[in-house]
Amino acid sequence: MSNSTEKILIIGAGGQIGLELAFELGKIYGNANIVASDIKENTALSSYIFETLDALNKDQLFAIVKKHKITQVYHLAALLSATGEQNPMFAWKLNMESLFHVLDLAKEKHIQKIYWPSSIAVFGPTTPRLNTPQFTVMEPSTIYGISKQAGERWCEWYFHKYNVDVRSIRYPGLIGWKSAPGGGTTDYAVHIFYEALKNKSYTCFLSETTALPMMHMEDAIRATLELMHSPNEKIKIRGSYNLSGLSFNPKQIAEEIKKHIPDFKINYQPDFRQAIADSWPQSINDLEAREHWGWKEYYDLPKLVANMLSHIKI
Ligand code: AKB
């Protein structure tokens, strides 16, 4: 569909979500209408137009948007929960300032639509941890979570004040085989598959009973596109939508992997990421996403494990 009237810019296209989203957006709009950008070049993005972009450089961003007549931006560049705690001031700067640049593009009518991901990290230790509702106590305890919560408020403010069409999902941990995770607390749930296939053993940085909300990447990408393609009037939340896929702890995913690799062994050495995981919900209530724009997940734990093990090539 290279005659599409939409021109899509992906910021942070080389990351875990970006690589998979670029592929699906290319199928819908045509690769010639996808401008993939990242701080450094990535051979995996060679099918699209590529621009080197530092998301903090507003002039560079505006120049790319004008040059390619961009209509929509998927802004994915961010420092996640674990790396954010190692470099808090930079995490705050990157996560907030880059969002302002994109929101301003829409405010000034250079672009028509924005996708910006939030996270379950917006919740904190005082949030109810089971079946966490859309609207609840939110006192995040990581810089990443604080930046995502602030970002949600700004998105809603730009929507009300300037009618900016910004849409967002609070992603749980994302698990896929096409791209590697980068610096999150939920990353163990991807690493475990590679280690199971390579070494038949895995040392987990979270304890065996630490349950967290998770989702297969295919479900997450489908949700993102369904949200972006929903008619405007169906989008009733302009902060960010709760989204639930599945929920499990390290012991449960290890048991499921053992059904395929019977001599797989897991052991546990919790590190600083344990405290982050302990402050997050164990499961998510996403009633609003289901009611407003029809969300439904496909992957449960057995399907997810079978899918990962059959696709990962060691
Ligand atoms: C992280 O672990 O930081 C991310 C997230 C849940 O947003 N995967």
PDB file of C-alpha atoms and ligand atoms in Angstrom:
ATOM      1  CA  MET A   1       0.000   0.000   0.000  1.00  0.00           C
ATOM      2  CA  SER A   2       2.719   2.486  -0.968  1.00  0.00           C
ATOM      3  CA  ASN A   3       0.089   5.041  -2.112  1.00  0.00           C
ATOM      4  CA  SER A   4      -1.170   5.343   1.494  1.00  0.00           C
ATOM      5  CA  THR A   5      -1.950   8.881   2.585  1.00  0.00           C
ATOM      6  CA  GLU A   6      -0.418   8.105   5.969  1.00  0.00           C
ATOM      7  CA  LYS A   7       3.303   8.523   6.587  1.00  0.00           C
ATOM      8  CA  ILE A   8       4.394   6.957   9.832  1.00  0.00           C
ATOM      9  CA  LEU A   9       7.435   7.907  11.899  1.00  0.00           C
ATOM     10  CA  ILE A  10       8.602   5.391  14.503  1.00  0.00           C
ATOM     11  CA  ILE A  11      10.923   6.854  17.122  1.00  0.00           C
ATOM     12  CA  GLY A  12      13.026   4.175  18.793  1.00  0.00           C
ATOM     13  CA  ALA A  13      12.346   1.744  15.945  1.00  0.00           C
ATOM     14  CA  GLY A  14      15.359  -0.422  16.803  1.00  0.00           C
ATOM     15  CA  GLY A  15      13.966  -1.409  20.221  1.00  0.00           C
ATOM     16  CA  GLN A  16      11.970  -4.432  21.383  1.00  0.00           C
ATOM     17  CA  ILE A  17       8.579  -3.008  20.354  1.00  0.00           C
ATOM     18  CA  GLY A  18       9.811  -0.854  17.464  1.00  0.00           C
ATOM     19  CA  LEU A  19      11.210  -3.692  15.354  1.00  0.00           C
ATOM     20  CA  GLU A  20       7.981  -5.675  15.526  1.00  0.00           C
ATOM     21  CA  LEU A  21       5.731  -2.657  15.080  1.00  0.00           C
ATOM     22  CA  ALA A  22       7.664  -1.474  12.007  1.00  0.00           C
ATOM     23  CA  PHE A  23       7.066  -4.850  10.392  1.00  0.00           C
ATOM     24  CA  GLU A  24       3.298  -4.804  11.030  1.00  0.00           C
ATOM     25  CA  LEU A  25       2.899  -1.131  10.086  1.00  0.00           C
ATOM     26  CA  GLY A  26       4.821  -1.856   6.874  1.00  0.00           C
ATOM     27  CA  LYS A  27       2.288  -4.571   6.022  1.00  0.00           C
ATOM     28  CA  ILE A  28      -0.598  -2.123   6.500  1.00  0.00           C
ATOM     29  CA  TYR A  29       0.784   1.116   5.012  1.00  0.00           C
ATOM     30  CA  GLY A  30       3.603  -0.155   2.770  1.00  0.00           C
ATOM     31  CA  ASN A  31       7.282  -0.078   3.756  1.00  0.00           C
ATOM     32  CA  ALA A  32       7.789   3.062   1.638  1.00  0.00           C
ATOM     33  CA  ASN A  33       5.478   4.926   4.057  1.00  0.00           C
ATOM     34  CA  ILE A  34       7.355   3.906   7.192  1.00  0.00           C
ATOM     35  CA  VAL A  35      10.159   6.128   8.439  1.00  0.00           C
ATOM     36  CA  ALA A  36      12.075   4.175  11.059  1.00  0.00           C
ATOM     37  CA  SER A  37      14.313   6.248  13.308  1.00  0.00           C
ATOM     38  CA  ASP A  38      16.706   5.484  16.102  1.00  0.00           C
ATOM     39  CA  ILE A  39      19.796   6.930  17.721  1.00  0.00           C
ATOM     40  CA  LYS A  40      21.897   4.521  15.686  1.00  0.00           C
ATOM     41  CA  GLU A  41      21.424   2.628  12.456  1.00  0.00           C
ATOM     42  CA  ASN A  42      20.148  -0.930  12.611  1.00  0.00           C
ATOM     43  CA  THR A  43      20.406  -3.405   9.731  1.00  0.00           C
ATOM     44  CA  ALA A  44      17.079  -4.946  10.811  1.00  0.00           C
ATOM     45  CA  LEU A  45      15.401  -1.697   9.674  1.00  0.00           C
ATOM     46  CA  SER A  46      16.814  -1.696   6.140  1.00  0.00           C
ATOM     47  CA  SER A  47      13.401  -2.373   4.529  1.00  0.00           C
ATOM     48  CA  TYR A  48      12.127   1.066   5.583  1.00  0.00           C
ATOM     49  CA  ILE A  49      13.222   4.651   5.096  1.00  0.00           C
ATOM     50  CA  PHE A  50      15.725   5.188   7.915  1.00  0.00           C
ATOM     51  CA  GLU A  51      16.654   8.397   9.733  1.00  0.00           C
ATOM     52  CA  THR A  52      19.154   8.707  12.555  1.00  0.00           C
ATOM     53  CA  LEU A  53      17.358  10.617  15.316  1.00  0.00           C
ATOM     54  CA  ASP A  54      18.201  11.615  18.849  1.00  0.00           C
ATOM     55  CA  ALA A  55      14.690  11.855  20.343  1.00  0.00           C
ATOM     56  CA  LEU A  56      15.884  14.753  22.501  1.00  0.00           C
ATOM     57  CA  ASN A  57      16.777  16.858  19.472  1.00  0.00           C
ATOM     58  CA  LYS A  58      13.610  18.792  18.679  1.00  0.00           C
ATOM     59  CA  ASP A  59      15.012  20.498  15.561  1.00  0.00           C
ATOM     60  CA  GLN A  60      16.142  17.191  14.093  1.00  0.00           C
ATOM     61  CA  LEU A  61      12.736  15.662  14.856  1.00  0.00           C
ATOM     62  CA  PHE A  62      10.812  18.557  13.283  1.00  0.00           C
ATOM     63  CA  ALA A  63      13.074  18.456  10.192  1.00  0.00           C
ATOM     64  CA  ILE A  64      12.400  14.727   9.688  1.00  0.00           C
ATOM     65  CA  VAL A  65       8.639  15.223  10.117  1.00  0.00           C
ATOM     66  CA  LYS A  66       8.605  18.007   7.509  1.00  0.00           C
ATOM     67  CA  LYS A  67      10.945  16.226   5.085  1.00  0.00           C
ATOM     68  CA  HIS A  68       8.775  13.093   4.970  1.00  0.00           C
ATOM     69  CA  LYS A  69       5.390  14.798   5.489  1.00  0.00           C
ATOM     70  CA  ILE A  70       4.763  12.579   8.509  1.00  0.00           C
ATOM     71  CA  THR A  71       1.120  12.205   9.605  1.00  0.00           C
ATOM     72  CA  GLN A  72       1.482   9.838  12.602  1.00  0.00           C
ATOM     73  CA  VAL A  73       4.215   9.249  15.172  1.00  0.00           C
ATOM     74  CA  TYR A  74       4.769   6.122  17.248  1.00  0.00           C
ATOM     75  CA  HIS A  75       7.094   7.385  19.970  1.00  0.00           C
ATOM     76  CA  LEU A  76       8.757   4.382  21.613  1.00  0.00           C
ATOM     77  CA  ALA A  77      12.138   5.716  22.764  1.00  0.00           C
ATOM     78  CA  ALA A  78      12.529   5.438  26.556  1.00  0.00           C
ATOM     79  CA  LEU A  79      14.752   4.182  29.330  1.00  0.00           C
ATOM     80  CA  LEU A  80      12.899   1.308  31.068  1.00  0.00           C
ATOM     81  CA  SER A  81      12.551   0.436  34.757  1.00  0.00           C
ATOM     82  CA  ALA A  82      15.881  -1.273  35.481  1.00  0.00           C
ATOM     83  CA  THR A  83      18.175   0.953  33.369  1.00  0.00           C
ATOM     84  CA  GLY A  84      16.205   4.005  34.498  1.00  0.00           C
ATOM     85  CA  GLU A  85      17.124   3.314  38.127  1.00  0.00           C
ATOM     86  CA  GLN A  86      20.834   3.204  37.145  1.00  0.00           C
ATOM     87  CA  ASN A  87      20.630   6.571  35.390  1.00  0.00           C
ATOM     88  CA  PRO A  88      17.647   8.411  36.907  1.00  0.00           C
ATOM     89  CA  MET A  89      18.255  11.953  35.686  1.00  0.00           C
ATOM     90  CA  PHE A  90      18.843  10.852  32.118  1.00  0.00           C
ATOM     91  CA  ALA A  91      15.767   8.571  32.263  1.00  0.00           C
ATOM     92  CA  TRP A  92      13.632  11.502  33.376  1.00  0.00           C
ATOM     93  CA  LYS A  93      15.059  13.791  30.696  1.00  0.00           C
ATOM     94  CA  LEU A  94      14.715  11.299  27.845  1.00  0.00           C
ATOM     95  CA  ASN A  95      11.286   9.999  28.803  1.00  0.00           C
ATOM     96  CA  MET A  96       9.746  13.437  29.408  1.00  0.00           C
ATOM     97  CA  GLU A  97      11.402  15.849  26.985  1.00  0.00           C
ATOM     98  CA  SER A  98      11.058  13.576  23.964  1.00  0.00           C
ATOM     99  CA  LEU A  99       7.351  13.213  24.737  1.00  0.00           C
ATOM    100  CA  PHE A 100       6.925  17.003  24.864  1.00  0.00           C
ATOM    101  CA  HIS A 101       8.605  17.323  21.459  1.00  0.00           C
ATOM    102  CA  VAL A 102       6.142  14.864  19.920  1.00  0.00           C
ATOM    103  CA  LEU A 103       3.099  16.374  21.663  1.00  0.00           C
ATOM    104  CA  ASP A 104       4.181  19.826  20.414  1.00  0.00           C
ATOM    105  CA  LEU A 105       4.380  18.530  16.855  1.00  0.00           C
ATOM    106  CA  ALA A 106       0.702  17.607  17.106  1.00  0.00           C
ATOM    107  CA  LYS A 107      -0.242  20.804  18.926  1.00  0.00           C
ATOM    108  CA  GLU A 108       1.306  22.789  16.051  1.00  0.00           C
ATOM    109  CA  LYS A 109      -0.636  20.593  13.561  1.00  0.00           C
ATOM    110  CA  HIS A 110       2.438  19.087  11.873  1.00  0.00           C
ATOM    111  CA  ILE A 111       1.132  15.572  12.662  1.00  0.00           C
ATOM    112  CA  GLN A 112      -2.361  14.189  13.246  1.00  0.00           C
ATOM    113  CA  LYS A 113      -1.963  11.234  15.581  1.00  0.00           C
ATOM    114  CA  ILE A 114       0.421   9.985  18.274  1.00  0.00           C
ATOM    115  CA  TYR A 115       0.998   6.613  19.881  1.00  0.00           C
ATOM    116  CA  TRP A 116       2.978   6.669  23.121  1.00  0.00           C
ATOM    117  CA  PRO A 117       3.369   3.629  25.388  1.00  0.00           C
ATOM    118  CA  SER A 118       2.868   3.752  29.127  1.00  0.00           C
ATOM    119  CA  SER A 119       3.461   0.815  31.480  1.00  0.00           C
ATOM    120  CA  ILE A 120       2.265  -1.097  34.524  1.00  0.00           C
ATOM    121  CA  ALA A 121       5.191   0.760  36.162  1.00  0.00           C
ATOM    122  CA  VAL A 122       2.786   3.680  36.735  1.00  0.00           C
ATOM    123  CA  PHE A 123       1.470   1.661  39.697  1.00  0.00           C
ATOM    124  CA  GLY A 124       3.298   1.451  42.993  1.00  0.00           C
ATOM    125  CA  PRO A 125       3.404  -0.283  46.363  1.00  0.00           C
ATOM    126  CA  THR A 126       0.176   1.374  47.564  1.00  0.00           C
ATOM    127  CA  THR A 127      -1.815   0.203  44.519  1.00  0.00           C
ATOM    128  CA  PRO A 128      -4.076  -2.874  44.970  1.00  0.00           C
ATOM    129  CA  ARG A 129      -1.926  -5.621  43.436  1.00  0.00           C
ATOM    130  CA  LEU A 130      -4.534  -8.105  42.278  1.00  0.00           C
ATOM    131  CA  ASN A 131      -6.749  -7.316  39.307  1.00  0.00           C
ATOM    132  CA  THR A 132      -5.526  -3.703  39.452  1.00  0.00           C
ATOM    133  CA  PRO A 133      -8.241  -1.405  38.090  1.00  0.00           C
ATOM    134  CA  GLN A 134      -7.830   1.356  35.510  1.00  0.00           C
ATOM    135  CA  PHE A 135      -8.487   4.084  38.072  1.00  0.00           C
ATOM    136  CA  THR A 136      -6.765   3.515  41.402  1.00  0.00           C
ATOM    137  CA  VAL A 137      -4.036   4.720  43.762  1.00  0.00           C
ATOM    138  CA  MET A 138      -0.847   5.411  41.778  1.00  0.00           C
ATOM    139  CA  GLU A 139       2.376   6.124  43.631  1.00  0.00           C
ATOM    140  CA  PRO A 140       5.107   4.698  41.364  1.00  0.00           C
ATOM    141  CA  SER A 141       8.475   4.134  43.001  1.00  0.00           C
ATOM    142  CA  THR A 142      10.777   3.995  39.946  1.00  0.00           C
ATOM    143  CA  ILE A 143      11.874   6.945  37.817  1.00  0.00           C
ATOM    144  CA  TYR A 144      10.529   5.083  34.798  1.00  0.00           C
ATOM    145  CA  GLY A 145       7.121   4.719  36.492  1.00  0.00           C
ATOM    146  CA  ILE A 146       7.117   8.344  37.647  1.00  0.00           C
ATOM    147  CA  SER A 147       7.939   9.504  34.107  1.00  0.00           C
ATOM    148  CA  LYS A 148       5.211   7.314  32.596  1.00  0.00           C
ATOM    149  CA  GLN A 149       2.638   8.528  35.098  1.00  0.00           C
ATOM    150  CA  ALA A 150       3.580  12.159  34.452  1.00  0.00           C
ATOM    151  CA  GLY A 151       3.521  11.438  30.709  1.00  0.00           C
ATOM    152  CA  GLU A 152      -0.014  10.065  30.972  1.00  0.00           C
ATOM    153  CA  ARG A 153      -1.168  13.272  32.661  1.00  0.00           C
ATOM    154  CA  TRP A 154       0.526  15.391  29.970  1.00  0.00           C
ATOM    155  CA  CYS A 155      -1.064  13.346  27.166  1.00  0.00           C
ATOM    156  CA  GLU A 156      -4.488  13.885  28.659  1.00  0.00           C
ATOM    157  CA  TRP A 157      -3.779  17.581  29.145  1.00  0.00           C
ATOM    158  CA  TYR A 158      -2.684  18.046  25.516  1.00  0.00           C
ATOM    159  CA  PHE A 159      -5.836  16.224  24.404  1.00  0.00           C
ATOM    160  CA  HIS A 160      -8.145  18.485  26.422  1.00  0.00           C
ATOM    161  CA  LYS A 161      -6.250  21.714  25.841  1.00  0.00           C
ATOM    162  CA  TYR A 162      -5.191  21.337  22.183  1.00  0.00           C
ATOM    163  CA  ASN A 163      -7.299  18.421  20.927  1.00  0.00           C
ATOM    164  CA  VAL A 164      -4.157  16.348  20.308  1.00  0.00           C
ATOM    165  CA  ASP A 165      -5.122  12.812  19.199  1.00  0.00           C
ATOM    166  CA  VAL A 166      -2.791  10.840  21.462  1.00  0.00           C
ATOM    167  CA  ARG A 167      -3.419   7.190  22.358  1.00  0.00           C
ATOM    168  CA  SER A 168      -1.661   4.966  24.839  1.00  0.00           C
ATOM    169  CA  ILE A 169      -1.519   1.538  26.480  1.00  0.00           C
ATOM    170  CA  ARG A 170      -0.006   0.564  29.835  1.00  0.00           C
ATOM    171  CA  TYR A 171       2.018  -2.400  28.587  1.00  0.00           C
ATOM    172  CA  PRO A 172       2.747  -5.285  30.926  1.00  0.00           C
ATOM    173  CA  GLY A 173       6.004  -7.270  30.398  1.00  0.00           C
ATOM    174  CA  LEU A 174       6.267  -8.086  26.688  1.00  0.00           C
ATOM    175  CA  ILE A 175       7.493 -11.458  25.452  1.00  0.00           C
ATOM    176  CA  GLY A 176       8.427 -12.084  21.834  1.00  0.00           C
ATOM    177  CA  TRP A 177      11.011 -13.953  19.777  1.00  0.00           C
ATOM    178  CA  LYS A 178      11.681 -11.413  17.030  1.00  0.00           C
ATOM    179  CA  SER A 179      13.413  -8.765  19.148  1.00  0.00           C
ATOM    180  CA  ALA A 180      15.367  -8.564  22.409  1.00  0.00           C
ATOM    181  CA  PRO A 181      14.138  -6.721  25.497  1.00  0.00           C
ATOM    182  CA  GLY A 182      16.202  -3.812  26.750  1.00  0.00           C
ATOM    183  CA  GLY A 183      16.530  -2.948  30.406  1.00  0.00           C
ATOM    184  CA  GLY A 184      13.226  -3.897  32.022  1.00  0.00           C
ATOM    185  CA  THR A 185      12.285  -5.807  35.176  1.00  0.00           C
ATOM    186  CA  THR A 186      10.153  -8.232  33.164  1.00  0.00           C
ATOM    187  CA  ASP A 187      13.043  -9.134  30.789  1.00  0.00           C
ATOM    188  CA  TYR A 188      13.630 -12.447  32.586  1.00  0.00           C
ATOM    189  CA  ALA A 189      10.526 -13.841  30.881  1.00  0.00           C
ATOM    190  CA  VAL A 190      12.302 -13.529  27.510  1.00  0.00           C
ATOM    191  CA  HIS A 191      15.851 -14.484  28.638  1.00  0.00           C
ATOM    192  CA  ILE A 192      14.548 -17.692  30.221  1.00  0.00           C
ATOM    193  CA  PHE A 193      13.680 -19.162  26.789  1.00  0.00           C
ATOM    194  CA  TYR A 194      17.124 -18.528  25.294  1.00  0.00           C
ATOM    195  CA  GLU A 195      18.863 -20.052  28.325  1.00  0.00           C
ATOM    196  CA  ALA A 196      16.476 -23.016  28.418  1.00  0.00           C
ATOM    197  CA  LEU A 197      17.239 -23.820  24.786  1.00  0.00           C
ATOM    198  CA  LYS A 198      20.981 -23.128  25.032  1.00  0.00           C
ATOM    199  CA  ASN A 199      21.946 -24.385  28.503  1.00  0.00           C
ATOM    200  CA  LYS A 200      18.824 -26.094  29.900  1.00  0.00           C
ATOM    201  CA  SER A 201      19.171 -23.889  32.966  1.00  0.00           C
ATOM    202  CA  TYR A 202      18.417 -20.326  33.981  1.00  0.00           C
ATOM    203  CA  THR A 203      19.272 -18.161  36.976  1.00  0.00           C
ATOM    204  CA  CYS A 204      16.366 -15.807  37.561  1.00  0.00           C
ATOM    205  CA  PHE A 205      16.854 -12.314  39.028  1.00  0.00           C
ATOM    206  CA  LEU A 206      13.354 -12.439  40.589  1.00  0.00           C
ATOM    207  CA  SER A 207      12.135 -14.863  43.258  1.00  0.00           C
ATOM    208  CA  GLU A 208      10.044 -17.888  42.278  1.00  0.00           C
ATOM    209  CA  THR A 209       6.736 -16.469  43.547  1.00  0.00           C
ATOM    210  CA  THR A 210       6.991 -13.018  41.949  1.00  0.00           C
ATOM    211  CA  ALA A 211       3.894 -12.870  39.753  1.00  0.00           C
ATOM    212  CA  LEU A 212       3.728 -10.079  37.159  1.00  0.00           C
ATOM    213  CA  PRO A 213       1.362  -9.128  34.328  1.00  0.00           C
ATOM    214  CA  MET A 214       2.790 -10.229  30.968  1.00  0.00           C
ATOM    215  CA  MET A 215       1.758 -10.406  27.315  1.00  0.00           C
ATOM    216  CA  HIS A 216       2.911 -12.021  24.084  1.00  0.00           C
ATOM    217  CA  MET A 217       4.362  -9.390  21.744  1.00  0.00           C
ATOM    218  CA  GLU A 218       1.926 -10.364  18.972  1.00  0.00           C
ATOM    219  CA  ASP A 219      -0.981  -9.512  21.274  1.00  0.00           C
ATOM    220  CA  ALA A 220       0.673  -6.220  22.269  1.00  0.00           C
ATOM    221  CA  ILE A 221       1.258  -5.158  18.659  1.00  0.00           C
ATOM    222  CA  ARG A 222      -2.292  -6.129  17.694  1.00  0.00           C
ATOM    223  CA  ALA A 223      -3.666  -4.148  20.650  1.00  0.00           C
ATOM    224  CA  THR A 224      -1.590  -1.129  19.651  1.00  0.00           C
ATOM    225  CA  LEU A 225      -2.875  -1.197  16.078  1.00  0.00           C
ATOM    226  CA  GLU A 226      -6.464  -1.852  17.164  1.00  0.00           C
ATOM    227  CA  LEU A 227      -6.292   1.150  19.487  1.00  0.00           C
ATOM    228  CA  MET A 228      -4.748   3.353  16.789  1.00  0.00           C
ATOM    229  CA  HIS A 229      -7.317   2.285  14.205  1.00  0.00           C
ATOM    230  CA  SER A 230     -10.354   2.719  16.487  1.00  0.00           C
ATOM    231  CA  PRO A 231     -12.689   5.624  15.699  1.00  0.00           C
ATOM    232  CA  ASN A 232     -11.946   8.691  17.780  1.00  0.00           C
ATOM    233  CA  GLU A 233     -15.195   8.531  19.751  1.00  0.00           C
ATOM    234  CA  LYS A 234     -14.326   5.073  21.119  1.00  0.00           C
ATOM    235  CA  ILE A 235     -11.175   6.369  22.806  1.00  0.00           C
ATOM    236  CA  LYS A 236     -12.505   7.583  26.114  1.00  0.00           C
ATOM    237  CA  ILE A 237      -9.219   7.468  28.035  1.00  0.00           C
ATOM    238  CA  ARG A 238      -6.469   9.806  26.873  1.00  0.00           C
ATOM    239  CA  GLY A 239      -4.069   9.026  29.707  1.00  0.00           C
ATOM    240  CA  SER A 240      -3.394   5.358  29.031  1.00  0.00           C
ATOM    241  CA  TYR A 241      -5.397   2.105  28.939  1.00  0.00           C
ATOM    242  CA  ASN A 242      -4.811  -0.850  31.285  1.00  0.00           C
ATOM    243  CA  LEU A 243      -4.225  -3.962  29.164  1.00  0.00           C
ATOM    244  CA  SER A 244      -4.175  -7.518  30.410  1.00  0.00           C
ATOM    245  CA  GLY A 245      -2.749 -10.579  28.715  1.00  0.00           C
ATOM    246  CA  LEU A 246      -1.704 -13.185  31.242  1.00  0.00           C
ATOM    247  CA  SER A 247      -0.035 -13.323  34.628  1.00  0.00           C
ATOM    248  CA  PHE A 248       2.548 -15.784  35.977  1.00  0.00           C
ATOM    249  CA  ASN A 249       5.545 -16.106  38.281  1.00  0.00           C
ATOM    250  CA  PRO A 250       9.003 -17.522  37.410  1.00  0.00           C
ATOM    251  CA  LYS A 251       8.131 -20.922  38.892  1.00  0.00           C
ATOM    252  CA  GLN A 252       5.009 -21.226  36.747  1.00  0.00           C
ATOM    253  CA  ILE A 253       6.771 -20.332  33.482  1.00  0.00           C
ATOM    254  CA  ALA A 254       9.601 -22.740  34.362  1.00  0.00           C
ATOM    255  CA  GLU A 255       7.063 -25.555  34.939  1.00  0.00           C
ATOM    256  CA  GLU A 256       5.518 -24.856  31.537  1.00  0.00           C
ATOM    257  CA  ILE A 257       8.950 -24.861  29.841  1.00  0.00           C
ATOM    258  CA  LYS A 258       9.699 -28.226  31.520  1.00  0.00           C
ATOM    259  CA  LYS A 259       6.751 -29.753  29.661  1.00  0.00           C
ATOM    260  CA  HIS A 260       8.841 -29.181  26.488  1.00  0.00           C
ATOM    261  CA  ILE A 261      12.375 -29.485  27.942  1.00  0.00           C
ATOM    262  CA  PRO A 262      12.039 -31.964  30.849  1.00  0.00           C
ATOM    263  CA  ASP A 263      15.583 -31.490  32.232  1.00  0.00           C
ATOM    264  CA  PHE A 264      15.312 -27.679  32.348  1.00  0.00           C
ATOM    265  CA  LYS A 265      16.396 -26.254  35.725  1.00  0.00           C
ATOM    266  CA  ILE A 266      15.761 -22.849  37.224  1.00  0.00           C
ATOM    267  CA  ASN A 267      17.369 -21.243  40.254  1.00  0.00           C
ATOM    268  CA  TYR A 268      16.830 -17.878  41.858  1.00  0.00           C
ATOM    269  CA  GLN A 269      19.186 -15.024  42.719  1.00  0.00           C
ATOM    270  CA  PRO A 270      17.018 -11.947  43.229  1.00  0.00           C
ATOM    271  CA  ASP A 271      18.807  -8.607  42.689  1.00  0.00           C
ATOM    272  CA  PHE A 272      17.726  -4.927  42.791  1.00  0.00           C
ATOM    273  CA  ARG A 273      14.956  -5.668  40.273  1.00  0.00           C
ATOM    274  CA  GLN A 274      13.094  -7.697  42.941  1.00  0.00           C
ATOM    275  CA  ALA A 275      12.103  -4.502  44.779  1.00  0.00           C
ATOM    276  CA  ILE A 276      10.790  -3.011  41.527  1.00  0.00           C
ATOM    277  CA  ALA A 277       8.733  -6.127  40.764  1.00  0.00           C
ATOM    278  CA  ASP A 278       7.395  -6.179  44.335  1.00  0.00           C
ATOM    279  CA  SER A 279       6.007  -2.673  43.844  1.00  0.00           C
ATOM    280  CA  TRP A 280       4.030  -3.613  40.702  1.00  0.00           C
ATOM    281  CA  PRO A 281       0.627  -5.283  40.253  1.00  0.00           C
ATOM    282  CA  GLN A 282       0.400  -9.047  39.888  1.00  0.00           C
ATOM    283  CA  SER A 283      -2.560  -8.896  37.519  1.00  0.00           C
ATOM    284  CA  ILE A 284      -4.457  -6.193  35.656  1.00  0.00           C
ATOM    285  CA  ASN A 285      -8.136  -5.409  35.170  1.00  0.00           C
ATOM    286  CA  ASP A 286      -8.607  -4.036  31.649  1.00  0.00           C
ATOM    287  CA  LEU A 287     -12.399  -3.740  31.545  1.00  0.00           C
ATOM    288  CA  GLU A 288     -12.259  -0.292  29.890  1.00  0.00           C
ATOM    289  CA  ALA A 289     -10.043  -1.445  26.988  1.00  0.00           C
ATOM    290  CA  ARG A 290     -12.429  -4.363  26.412  1.00  0.00           C
ATOM    291  CA  GLU A 291     -15.547  -2.189  26.568  1.00  0.00           C
ATOM    292  CA  HIS A 292     -14.299   0.879  24.702  1.00  0.00           C
ATOM    293  CA  TRP A 293     -12.424  -0.617  21.750  1.00  0.00           C
ATOM    294  CA  GLY A 294     -12.994  -4.342  22.008  1.00  0.00           C
ATOM    295  CA  TRP A 295      -9.658  -5.654  23.312  1.00  0.00           C
ATOM    296  CA  LYS A 296      -9.252  -9.428  23.764  1.00  0.00           C
ATOM    297  CA  GLU A 297      -5.974 -11.288  24.274  1.00  0.00           C
ATOM    298  CA  TYR A 298      -5.105 -14.500  22.422  1.00  0.00           C
ATOM    299  CA  TYR A 299      -2.110 -15.953  24.263  1.00  0.00           C
ATOM    300  CA  ASP A 300      -2.309 -17.846  27.560  1.00  0.00           C
ATOM    301  CA  LEU A 301       0.773 -19.387  29.203  1.00  0.00           C
ATOM    302  CA  PRO A 302       0.798 -22.771  27.381  1.00  0.00           C
ATOM    303  CA  LYS A 303       0.322 -21.086  23.982  1.00  0.00           C
ATOM    304  CA  LEU A 304       2.982 -18.465  24.730  1.00  0.00           C
ATOM    305  CA  VAL A 305       5.597 -21.007  25.849  1.00  0.00           C
ATOM    306  CA  ALA A 306       4.964 -23.319  22.880  1.00  0.00           C
ATOM    307  CA  ASN A 307       5.165 -20.371  20.484  1.00  0.00           C
ATOM    308  CA  MET A 308       8.433 -19.023  21.945  1.00  0.00           C
ATOM    309  CA  LEU A 309      10.162 -22.406  22.031  1.00  0.00           C
ATOM    310  CA  SER A 310       9.165 -23.239  18.465  1.00  0.00           C
ATOM    311  CA  HIS A 311      10.455 -19.941  17.008  1.00  0.00           C
ATOM    312  CA  ILE A 312      13.677 -19.168  18.861  1.00  0.00           C
ATOM    313  CA  LYS A 313      16.725 -20.312  16.885  1.00  0.00           C
ATOM    314  CA  ILE A 314      19.882 -20.810  18.952  1.00  0.00           C
TER     315      ILE A 314
HETATM  316  C1  AKB B   1       9.916  -2.999  32.347  1.00  0.00           C
HETATM  317  O1  AKB B   1      10.042  -4.101  32.923  1.00  0.00           O
HETATM  318  O2  AKB B   1      10.464  -1.957  32.714  1.00  0.00           O
HETATM  319  C2  AKB B   1       8.988  -2.922  31.155  1.00  0.00           C
HETATM  320  C3  AKB B   1       7.623  -2.502  31.548  1.00  0.00           C
HETATM  321  C4  AKB B   1       6.767  -3.405  32.323  1.00  0.00           C
HETATM  322  O3  AKB B   1       7.223  -1.423  31.221  1.00  0.00           O
HETATM  323  N1  AKB B   1       8.951  -4.198  30.483  1.00  0.00           N
END
